[in-house]
XYZ file of C-alpha atoms in Angstrom:
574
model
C 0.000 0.000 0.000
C 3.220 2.218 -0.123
C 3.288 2.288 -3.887
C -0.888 1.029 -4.595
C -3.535 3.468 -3.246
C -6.182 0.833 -4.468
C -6.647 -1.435 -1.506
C -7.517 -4.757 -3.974
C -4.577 -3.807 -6.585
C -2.137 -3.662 -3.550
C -3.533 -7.587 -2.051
C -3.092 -8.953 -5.630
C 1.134 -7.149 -5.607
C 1.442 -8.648 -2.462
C -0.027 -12.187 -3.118
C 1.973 -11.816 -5.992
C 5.289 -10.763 -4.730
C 5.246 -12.756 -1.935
C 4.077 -16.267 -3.439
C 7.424 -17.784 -3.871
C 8.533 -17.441 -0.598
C 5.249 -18.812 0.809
C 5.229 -21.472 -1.074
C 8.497 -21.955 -0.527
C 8.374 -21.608 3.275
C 5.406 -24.682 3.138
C 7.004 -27.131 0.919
C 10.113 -27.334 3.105
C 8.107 -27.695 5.620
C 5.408 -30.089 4.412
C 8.700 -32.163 2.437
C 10.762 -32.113 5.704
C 7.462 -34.310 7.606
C 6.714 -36.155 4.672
C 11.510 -37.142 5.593
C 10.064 -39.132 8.533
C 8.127 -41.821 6.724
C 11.474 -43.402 6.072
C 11.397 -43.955 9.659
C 11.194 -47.432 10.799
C 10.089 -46.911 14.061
C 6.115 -46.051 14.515
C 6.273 -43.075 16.532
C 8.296 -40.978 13.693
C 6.976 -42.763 10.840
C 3.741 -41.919 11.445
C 3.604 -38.820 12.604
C 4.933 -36.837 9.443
C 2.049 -37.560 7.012
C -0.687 -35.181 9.166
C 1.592 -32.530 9.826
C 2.179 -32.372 6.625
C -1.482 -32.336 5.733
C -2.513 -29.564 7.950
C 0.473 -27.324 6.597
C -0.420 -27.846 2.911
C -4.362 -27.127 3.843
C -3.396 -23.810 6.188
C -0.995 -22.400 3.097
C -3.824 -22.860 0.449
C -6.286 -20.572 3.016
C -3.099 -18.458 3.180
C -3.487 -18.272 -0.530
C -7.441 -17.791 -0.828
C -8.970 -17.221 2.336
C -6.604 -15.091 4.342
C -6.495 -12.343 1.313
C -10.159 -12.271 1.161
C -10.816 -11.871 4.562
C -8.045 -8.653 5.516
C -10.211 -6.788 2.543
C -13.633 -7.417 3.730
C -12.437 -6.040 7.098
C -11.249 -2.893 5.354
C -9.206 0.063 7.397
C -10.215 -2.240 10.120
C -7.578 -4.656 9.902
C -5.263 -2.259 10.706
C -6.711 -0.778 14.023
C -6.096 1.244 16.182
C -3.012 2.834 14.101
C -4.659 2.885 10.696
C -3.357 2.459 7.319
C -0.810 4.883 6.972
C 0.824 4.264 9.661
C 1.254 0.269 8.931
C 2.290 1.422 5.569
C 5.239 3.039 7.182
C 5.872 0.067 9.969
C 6.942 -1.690 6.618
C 10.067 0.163 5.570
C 11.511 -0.818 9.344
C 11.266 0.159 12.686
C 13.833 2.073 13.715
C 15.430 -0.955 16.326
C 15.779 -2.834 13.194
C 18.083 0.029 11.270
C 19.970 -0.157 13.633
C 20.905 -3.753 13.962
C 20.990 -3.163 9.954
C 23.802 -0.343 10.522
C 25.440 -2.540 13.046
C 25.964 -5.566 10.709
C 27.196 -3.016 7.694
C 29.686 -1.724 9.934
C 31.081 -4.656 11.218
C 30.280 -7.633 9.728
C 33.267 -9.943 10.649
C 32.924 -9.342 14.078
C 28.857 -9.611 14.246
C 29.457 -13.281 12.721
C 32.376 -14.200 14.634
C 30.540 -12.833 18.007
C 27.739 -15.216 16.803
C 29.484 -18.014 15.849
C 31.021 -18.363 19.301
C 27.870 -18.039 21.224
C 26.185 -21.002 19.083
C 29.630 -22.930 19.248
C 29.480 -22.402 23.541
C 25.897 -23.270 23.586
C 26.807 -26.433 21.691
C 28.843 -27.648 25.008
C 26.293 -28.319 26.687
C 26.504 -31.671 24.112
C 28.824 -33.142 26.719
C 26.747 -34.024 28.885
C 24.151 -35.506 26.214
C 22.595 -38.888 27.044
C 19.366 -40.353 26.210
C 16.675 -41.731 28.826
C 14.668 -44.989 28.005
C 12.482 -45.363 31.362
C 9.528 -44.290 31.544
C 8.770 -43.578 34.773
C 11.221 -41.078 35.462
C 10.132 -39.124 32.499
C 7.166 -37.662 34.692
C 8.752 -34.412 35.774
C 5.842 -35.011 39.124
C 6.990 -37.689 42.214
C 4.924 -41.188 41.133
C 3.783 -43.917 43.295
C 5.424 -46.662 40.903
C 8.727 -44.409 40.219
C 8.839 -44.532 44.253
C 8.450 -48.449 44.200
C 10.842 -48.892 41.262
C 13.470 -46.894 43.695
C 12.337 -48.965 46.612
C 13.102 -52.679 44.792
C 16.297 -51.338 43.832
C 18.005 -50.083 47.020
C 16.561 -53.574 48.453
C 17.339 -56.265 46.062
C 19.417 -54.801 43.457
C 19.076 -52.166 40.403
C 18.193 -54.817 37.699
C 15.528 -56.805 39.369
C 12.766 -54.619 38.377
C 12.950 -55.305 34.913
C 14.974 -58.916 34.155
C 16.056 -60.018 30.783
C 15.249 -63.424 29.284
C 17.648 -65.114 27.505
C 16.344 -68.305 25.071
C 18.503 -70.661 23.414
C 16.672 -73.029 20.932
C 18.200 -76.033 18.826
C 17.279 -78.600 16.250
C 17.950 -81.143 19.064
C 16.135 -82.094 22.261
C 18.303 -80.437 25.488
C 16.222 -82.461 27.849
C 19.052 -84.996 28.692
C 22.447 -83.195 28.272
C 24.385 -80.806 30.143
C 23.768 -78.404 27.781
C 21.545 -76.122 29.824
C 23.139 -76.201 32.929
C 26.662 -75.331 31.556
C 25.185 -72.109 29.462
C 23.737 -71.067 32.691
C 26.510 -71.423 34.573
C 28.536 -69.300 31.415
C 25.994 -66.597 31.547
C 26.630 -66.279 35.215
C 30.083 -65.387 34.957
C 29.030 -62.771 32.168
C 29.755 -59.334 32.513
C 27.171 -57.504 34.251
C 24.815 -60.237 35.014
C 23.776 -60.078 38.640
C 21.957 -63.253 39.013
C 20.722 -66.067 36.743
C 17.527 -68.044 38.047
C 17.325 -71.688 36.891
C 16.663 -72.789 33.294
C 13.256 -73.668 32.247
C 12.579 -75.959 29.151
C 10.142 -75.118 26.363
C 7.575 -78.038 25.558
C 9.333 -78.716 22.635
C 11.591 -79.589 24.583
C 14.164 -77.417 22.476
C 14.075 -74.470 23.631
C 15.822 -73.199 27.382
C 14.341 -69.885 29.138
C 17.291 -67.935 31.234
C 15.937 -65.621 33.428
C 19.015 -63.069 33.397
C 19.375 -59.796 36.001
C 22.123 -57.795 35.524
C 23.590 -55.501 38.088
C 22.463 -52.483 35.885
C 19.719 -50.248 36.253
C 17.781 -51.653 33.289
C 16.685 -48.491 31.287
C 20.268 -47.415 31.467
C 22.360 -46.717 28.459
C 25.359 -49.120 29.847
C 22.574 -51.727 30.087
C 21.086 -50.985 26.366
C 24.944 -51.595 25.625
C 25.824 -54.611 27.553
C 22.580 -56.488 25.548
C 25.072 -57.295 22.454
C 27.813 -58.904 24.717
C 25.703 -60.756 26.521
C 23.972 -62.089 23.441
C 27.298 -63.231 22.208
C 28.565 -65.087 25.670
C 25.500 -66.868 25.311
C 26.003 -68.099 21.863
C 29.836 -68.836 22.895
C 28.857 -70.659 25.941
C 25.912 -72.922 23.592
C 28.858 -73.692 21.445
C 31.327 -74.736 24.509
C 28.352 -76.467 25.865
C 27.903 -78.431 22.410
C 24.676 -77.378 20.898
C 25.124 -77.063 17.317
C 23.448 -74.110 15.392
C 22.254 -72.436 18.601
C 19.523 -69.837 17.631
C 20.169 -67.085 20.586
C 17.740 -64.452 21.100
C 16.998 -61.888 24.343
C 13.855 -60.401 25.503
C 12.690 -58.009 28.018
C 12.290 -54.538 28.337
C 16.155 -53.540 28.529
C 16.655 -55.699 24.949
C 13.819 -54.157 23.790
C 14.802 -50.394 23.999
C 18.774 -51.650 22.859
C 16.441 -52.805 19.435
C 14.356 -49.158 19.463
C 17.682 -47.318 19.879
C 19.306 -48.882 16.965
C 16.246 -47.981 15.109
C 16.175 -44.737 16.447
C 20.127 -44.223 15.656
C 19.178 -45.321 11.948
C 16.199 -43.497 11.713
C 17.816 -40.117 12.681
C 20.725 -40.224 10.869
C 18.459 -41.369 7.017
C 16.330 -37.977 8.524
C 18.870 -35.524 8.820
C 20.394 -36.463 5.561
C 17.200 -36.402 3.597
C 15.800 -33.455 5.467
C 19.361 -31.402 5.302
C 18.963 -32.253 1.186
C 15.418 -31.548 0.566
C 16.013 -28.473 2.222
C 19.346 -27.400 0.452
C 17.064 -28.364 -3.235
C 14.513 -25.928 -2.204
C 16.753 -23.020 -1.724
C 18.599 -23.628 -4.477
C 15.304 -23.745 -7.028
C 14.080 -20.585 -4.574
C 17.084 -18.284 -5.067
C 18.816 -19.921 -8.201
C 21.891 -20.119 -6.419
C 24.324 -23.070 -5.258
C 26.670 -20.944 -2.902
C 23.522 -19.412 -0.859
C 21.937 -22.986 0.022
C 25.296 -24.114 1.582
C 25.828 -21.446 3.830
C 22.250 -21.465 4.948
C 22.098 -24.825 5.940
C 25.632 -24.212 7.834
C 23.695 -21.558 9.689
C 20.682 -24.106 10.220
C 22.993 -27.278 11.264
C 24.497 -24.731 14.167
C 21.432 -22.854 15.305
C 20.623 -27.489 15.681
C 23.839 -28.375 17.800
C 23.415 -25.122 19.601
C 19.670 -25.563 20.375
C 20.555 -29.411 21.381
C 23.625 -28.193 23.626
C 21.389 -25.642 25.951
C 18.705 -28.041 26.419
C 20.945 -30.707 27.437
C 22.771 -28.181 30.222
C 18.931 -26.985 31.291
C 17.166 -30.289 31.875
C 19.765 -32.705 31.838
C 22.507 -30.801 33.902
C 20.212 -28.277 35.890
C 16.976 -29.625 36.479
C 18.670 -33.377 36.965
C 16.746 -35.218 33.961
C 17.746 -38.918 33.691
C 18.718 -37.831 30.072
C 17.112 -36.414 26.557
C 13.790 -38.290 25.630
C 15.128 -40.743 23.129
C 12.813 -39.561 20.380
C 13.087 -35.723 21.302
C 16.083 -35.268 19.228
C 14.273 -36.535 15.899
C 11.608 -34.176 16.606
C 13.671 -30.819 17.747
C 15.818 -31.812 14.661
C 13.126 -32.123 11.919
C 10.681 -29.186 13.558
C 13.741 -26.843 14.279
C 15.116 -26.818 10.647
C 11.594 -26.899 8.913
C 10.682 -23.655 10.744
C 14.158 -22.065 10.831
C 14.675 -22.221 7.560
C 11.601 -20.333 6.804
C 13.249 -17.136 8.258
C 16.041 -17.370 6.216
C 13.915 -17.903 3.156
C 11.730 -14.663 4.013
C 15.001 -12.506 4.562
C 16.729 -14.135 1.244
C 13.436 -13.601 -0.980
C 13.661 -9.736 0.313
C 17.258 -9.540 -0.597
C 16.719 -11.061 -4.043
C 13.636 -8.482 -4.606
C 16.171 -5.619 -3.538
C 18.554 -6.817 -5.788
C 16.686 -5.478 -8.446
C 16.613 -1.521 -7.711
C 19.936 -1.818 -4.917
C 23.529 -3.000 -5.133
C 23.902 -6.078 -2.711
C 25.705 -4.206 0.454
C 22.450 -1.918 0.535
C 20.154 -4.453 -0.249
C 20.434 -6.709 2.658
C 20.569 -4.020 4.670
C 16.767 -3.014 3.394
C 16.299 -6.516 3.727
C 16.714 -7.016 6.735
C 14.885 -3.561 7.934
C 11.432 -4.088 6.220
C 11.197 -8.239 6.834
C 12.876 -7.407 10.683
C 9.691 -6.375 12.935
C 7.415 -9.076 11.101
C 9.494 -12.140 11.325
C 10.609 -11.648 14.917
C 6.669 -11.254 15.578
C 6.187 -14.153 14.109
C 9.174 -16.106 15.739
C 7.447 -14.713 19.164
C 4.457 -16.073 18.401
C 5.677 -19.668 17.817
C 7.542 -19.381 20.323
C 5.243 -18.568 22.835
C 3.245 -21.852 21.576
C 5.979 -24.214 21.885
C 6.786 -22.872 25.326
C 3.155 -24.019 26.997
C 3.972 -27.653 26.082
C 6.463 -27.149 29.328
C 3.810 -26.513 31.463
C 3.309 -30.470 31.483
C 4.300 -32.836 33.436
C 5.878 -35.197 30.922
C 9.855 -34.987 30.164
C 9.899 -35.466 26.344
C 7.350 -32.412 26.243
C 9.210 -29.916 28.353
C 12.561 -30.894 26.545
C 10.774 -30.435 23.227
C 8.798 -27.272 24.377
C 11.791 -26.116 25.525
C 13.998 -26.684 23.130
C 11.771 -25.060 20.001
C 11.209 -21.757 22.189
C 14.753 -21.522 22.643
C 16.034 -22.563 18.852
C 13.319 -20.387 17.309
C 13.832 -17.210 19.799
C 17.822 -17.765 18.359
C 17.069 -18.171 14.584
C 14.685 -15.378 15.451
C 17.380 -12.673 17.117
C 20.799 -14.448 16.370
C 20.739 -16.386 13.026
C 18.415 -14.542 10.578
C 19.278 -10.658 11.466
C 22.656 -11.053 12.854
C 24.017 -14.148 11.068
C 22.756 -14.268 7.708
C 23.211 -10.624 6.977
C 26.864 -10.519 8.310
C 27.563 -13.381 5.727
C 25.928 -11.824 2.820
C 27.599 -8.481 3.457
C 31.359 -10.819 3.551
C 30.344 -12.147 0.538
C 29.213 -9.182 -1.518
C 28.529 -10.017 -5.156
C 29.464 -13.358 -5.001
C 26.018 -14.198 -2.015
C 24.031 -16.085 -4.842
C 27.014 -17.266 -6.883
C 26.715 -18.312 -9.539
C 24.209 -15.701 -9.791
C 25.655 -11.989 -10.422
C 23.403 -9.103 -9.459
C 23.029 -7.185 -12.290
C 22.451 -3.199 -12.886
C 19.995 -1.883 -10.100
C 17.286 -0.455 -12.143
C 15.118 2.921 -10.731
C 11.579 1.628 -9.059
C 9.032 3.792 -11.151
C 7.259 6.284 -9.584
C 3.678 5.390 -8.798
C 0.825 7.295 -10.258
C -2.118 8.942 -9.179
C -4.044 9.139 -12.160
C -7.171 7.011 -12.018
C -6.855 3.422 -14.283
C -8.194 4.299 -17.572
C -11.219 1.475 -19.007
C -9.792 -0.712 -20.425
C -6.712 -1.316 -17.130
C -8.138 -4.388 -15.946
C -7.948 -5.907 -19.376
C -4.515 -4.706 -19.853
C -3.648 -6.621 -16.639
C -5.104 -9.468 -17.367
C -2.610 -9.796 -20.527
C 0.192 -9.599 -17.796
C 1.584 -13.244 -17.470
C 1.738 -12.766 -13.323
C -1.930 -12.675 -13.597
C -2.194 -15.271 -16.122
C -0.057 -17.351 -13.816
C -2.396 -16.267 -10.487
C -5.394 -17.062 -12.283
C -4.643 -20.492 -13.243
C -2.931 -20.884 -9.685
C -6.506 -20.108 -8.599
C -8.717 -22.215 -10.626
C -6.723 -25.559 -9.705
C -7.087 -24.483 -5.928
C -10.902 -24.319 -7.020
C -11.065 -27.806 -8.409
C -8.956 -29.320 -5.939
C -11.056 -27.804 -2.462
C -14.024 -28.989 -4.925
C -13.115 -32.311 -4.724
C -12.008 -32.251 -1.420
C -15.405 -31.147 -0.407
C -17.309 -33.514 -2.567
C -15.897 -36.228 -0.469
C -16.365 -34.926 3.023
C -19.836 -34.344 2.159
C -20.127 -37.484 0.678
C -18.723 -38.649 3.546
C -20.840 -37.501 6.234
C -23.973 -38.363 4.008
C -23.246 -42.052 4.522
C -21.967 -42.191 7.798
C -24.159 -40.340 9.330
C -27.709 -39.702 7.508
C -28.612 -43.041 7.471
C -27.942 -43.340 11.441
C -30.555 -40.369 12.379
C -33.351 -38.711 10.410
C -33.944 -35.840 12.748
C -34.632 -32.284 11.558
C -31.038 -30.785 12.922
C -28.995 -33.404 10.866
C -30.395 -32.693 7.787
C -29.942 -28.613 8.026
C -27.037 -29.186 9.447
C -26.270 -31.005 5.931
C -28.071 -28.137 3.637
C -25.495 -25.621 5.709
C -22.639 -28.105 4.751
C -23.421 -28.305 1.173
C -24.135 -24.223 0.885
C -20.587 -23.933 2.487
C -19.528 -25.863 0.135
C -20.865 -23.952 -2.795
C -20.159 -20.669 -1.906
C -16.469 -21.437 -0.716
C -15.664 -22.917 -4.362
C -17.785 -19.894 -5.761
C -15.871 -17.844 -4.193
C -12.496 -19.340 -5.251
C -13.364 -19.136 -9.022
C -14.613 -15.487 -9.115
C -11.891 -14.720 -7.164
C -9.603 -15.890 -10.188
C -11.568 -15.102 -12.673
C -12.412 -11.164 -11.470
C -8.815 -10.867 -9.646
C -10.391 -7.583 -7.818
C -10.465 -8.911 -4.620
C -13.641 -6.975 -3.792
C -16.041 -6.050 -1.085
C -19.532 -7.296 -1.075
C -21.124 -10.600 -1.573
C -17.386 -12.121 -3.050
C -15.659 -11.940 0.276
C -18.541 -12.310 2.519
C -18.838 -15.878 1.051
C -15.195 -16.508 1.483
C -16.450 -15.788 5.540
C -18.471 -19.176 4.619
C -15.372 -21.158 4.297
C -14.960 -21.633 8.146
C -18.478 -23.062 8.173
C -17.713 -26.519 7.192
C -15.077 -27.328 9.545
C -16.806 -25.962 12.385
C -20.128 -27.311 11.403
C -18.373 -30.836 11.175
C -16.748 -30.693 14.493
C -20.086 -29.170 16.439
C -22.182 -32.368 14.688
C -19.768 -34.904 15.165
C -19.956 -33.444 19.475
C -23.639 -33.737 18.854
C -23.849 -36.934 17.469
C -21.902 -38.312 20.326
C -23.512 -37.063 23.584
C -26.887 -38.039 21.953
C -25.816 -41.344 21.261
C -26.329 -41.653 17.587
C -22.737 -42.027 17.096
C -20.693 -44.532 19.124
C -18.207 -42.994 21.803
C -14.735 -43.495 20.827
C -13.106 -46.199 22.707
C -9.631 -46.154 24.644
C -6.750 -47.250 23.197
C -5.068 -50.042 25.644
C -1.736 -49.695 24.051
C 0.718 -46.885 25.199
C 0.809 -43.562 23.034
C 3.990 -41.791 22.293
C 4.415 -38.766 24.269
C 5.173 -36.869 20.615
């Protein structure tokens, strides 16, 4: 609205201008959840798929929905300090020219000061370890963490959770030694506390060791000491001579050595696919090979450095057993997917500067006009991550934790500090092999009044062209995805209830429905972005899903729909 006096001519610039970034801010962050279905293990595998569902769905209503709805609400939206004055908050508040000054004046010592903050926060890796029991990841006392400490000042720290060794072979143990000599092996083991006495399998080929090592079960020298013993055993079967002795160890200590070899695998295929998809969408987003490398340095220490403090803070101050063993997936995947946003918002800004600046003062615009809206932003998320430590569970606090605290540094360290001091070292050579060219003079807006035939002229502009066939596949695809909700609910729940409500509530769906995809297409097809009946039916496109959830509440507490039933099986705590 700096340059556009025309309130709908200045939303389509700005959806326009800003599209790229958008949509390149979503797809790293919908491809970097769709990275954890090559997970193995259930809790990160499937997890991805429906975060990356609700980001796709919240960036087309950032596309549609979100325009539509700051130009119904007029001067409004910008209450209490009207337009001009938001208009002006956009060239930079004055905090943020001078951080911009700061960085032009000294940018080797900006990064280097950086640099060894994130490199002393990473310390706190040191003490890194990761926690497999349960109960002392409930940051309240517990009646069954008090008994697990009770059994093992009394009788020993392994006894609460013993390991079961089983040795089976083509031939029948009943009558040998056999048994009797591998338990007397595994006694002598390393680590093994007590063995109780063998018990034979019907089959009589298979031998049951009860094994309890002198260990605290959940402990990572435990998880470790799984593999040894596993191989004493199959030593001792040999010695003992059974002949292709199958050798295999249960129990919950076994089990978590198998989910942190999975986890171990899992995180390291994540990183490298995540760190990659990420690195491909900067390069296609700023057409540069040089820019994606230094980014991803940035991201990779704003990581370790994120890791490192929340080790020191819950592991070394507040006395945590150790890091949740899945928390470092999640902080990894989460933390780069949403840090690399800001750099994408503060590189798309440079690259639009480019065009009327040389590169020196065009980071330094960069940074001014993108600084007060992306640090309200990284507030904001913030903020949200922080209430998850207001709960009682460990892996939630460390992860709540640990976002506020990486995305308040990408925030206030990486993207205004960091970046820029980088950019300004490298000068021309920022988006090698890109060059900046010749900065061209911004024309001068107008006054004058659009003569009769502007909005046909505009449509010949191949932006437009481009937005309006952007906006009749978002049409056909919310069409369809409509059509089958509706369809949907018809024959779930119609045929269960006949009453009045459920069948307005349907005739409300289906009008949503209409006017939401009516909407959409003279929306692309007009590309004025008007007041009146166009944007108060894009208010209808926040019927449907509240509609759906105040039936499906409905349904429920009158009994016409089942009550969901509880899920006996453990849930991850992410």
């Amino acid at each position: 609205m700096l340059d556009e006096p025309d309130r709908a001519r200045a939303m389509q610039a700005a959806v326009r201008r800003t599209a790229e970034s958008v949509l390149a801010s979503a797809s790293t962050i919908v491809l970097a959840m769709f990275a954890l279905l090559v997970a193995v293990s259930p809790a990160l595998h499937g997890f991805g798929p429906y975060l990356a569902l609700g980001v796709a769905v919240m960036a087309l209503v950032a596309f549609t929905f979100i325009p539509a709805l700051v130009l119904l609400l007029g001067k409004g939206v910008f209450w209490p300090g009207g337009v001009d004055k938001a208009a002006e908050r956009s060239r930079g508040a004055g905090v943020w020219h001078r951080i911009a000054a700061l960085v032009a004046r000294a940018p080797v010592r900006v990064a280097s000061a950086v640099i060894s903050l994130l490199v002393v926060l990473s310390a706190g890796l040191l003490g890194y370890q990761e926690s497999f029991n349960t109960l002392s990841g409930f940051r309240a006392a517990t009646e069954s963490e008090h008994g697990q400490h009770l059994i093992q000042e009394e009788f020993g720290p392994g006894e609460i959770a013993p390991s079961t060794v089983v040795v089976h072979s083509q031939d029948n143990l009943r009558s040998g030694p056999a048994p009797a000599d591998i338990a007397t092996a595994l006694t002598d083991a390393d680590h093994v506390s007590r063995v109780a006495d063998p018990r034979m399998g019907k089959d009589g080929k298979t031998v049951f060791y009860d094994v309890v090592l002198d260990l605290d079960p959940y402990s990572s020298k435990a998880l470790d000491a799984i593999g040894p013993l596993k191989q004493a055993t199959q030593s001792a079967a040999q010695a003992a001579g059974v002949q292709d002795a199958t050798v295999l160890i249960g129990g919950e200590t076994a089990q978590n050595a198998d989910i942190r070899s999975a986890l171990d695998r899992d995180t390291t295929f994540i990183v490298l696919l995540v760190l990659a998809l990420v690195t491909a969408v900067l390069v296609l987003l700023l057409r540069s090979l040089l820019a994606p490398l230094y980014l991803v340095a940035t991201l990779i220490l704003s990581f370790l450095a994120t890791l490192g403090a929340t080790t020191f803070f819950t592991v070394t101050v507040l006395g945590d057993d150790g890091i949740g063993n899945r928390v470092t997936a999640y902080i990894f995947v989460f933390l780069v997917a949403l840090g690399v946003d800001y750099n994408i918002f503060i590189m798309s800004r440079f690259k639009q500067e480019l065009r009327t600046q040389p590169p020196a003062k065009a980071i330094t615009a960069a940074l001014t006009r993108t600084g007060g809206v992306i640090s309200s932003a990284g507030l904001i998320l913030a903020a949200t991550f922080a209430v998850l430590m207001t709960q009682p569970i460990r892996e939630l606090f460390q992860f709540g934790f640990a976002m506020a605290f990486g995305i308040l540094l990408d925030t206030f360290l990486i993207r205004p500090l960091l970046v820029p001091a980088i950019v300004r070292l490298l000068g021309n050579r920022a988006l090698w092999p890109a060059r900046p060219g010749t900065p061209q003079t911004p024309s001068t807006p107008t006054s004058e009044p659009p003569s009769a035939d502007a909005p046909a002229a505009r449509a010949a502009e191949p932006g437009t062209s481009r937005l309006l066939r952007a906006f009749t596949w978002i049409a056909i695809i919310e069409a369809c995805t409509w059509a089958g909700l509706l369809a949907g609910m018809y024959l779930k729940y119609i045929p269960e209830t006949t009453e009045l409500g459920v069948r307005i509530f349907g005739t409300l769906h289906g009008a949503a429905f209409i006017a939401y995809v009516s909407l959409t297409v003279l929306a692309a097809i007009r590309l004025k972005w008007r007041l009146g009946r166009t944007t108060i039916f894009a208010l209808l496109a926040a019927v449907p899903p509240f509609m759906t959830i105040a039936f499906e509440i409905w349904a429920r507490r009158t009994g016409r729909l089942p009550q969901p039933t509880a899920d006996p099986s453990p849930t991850p705590a992410l």
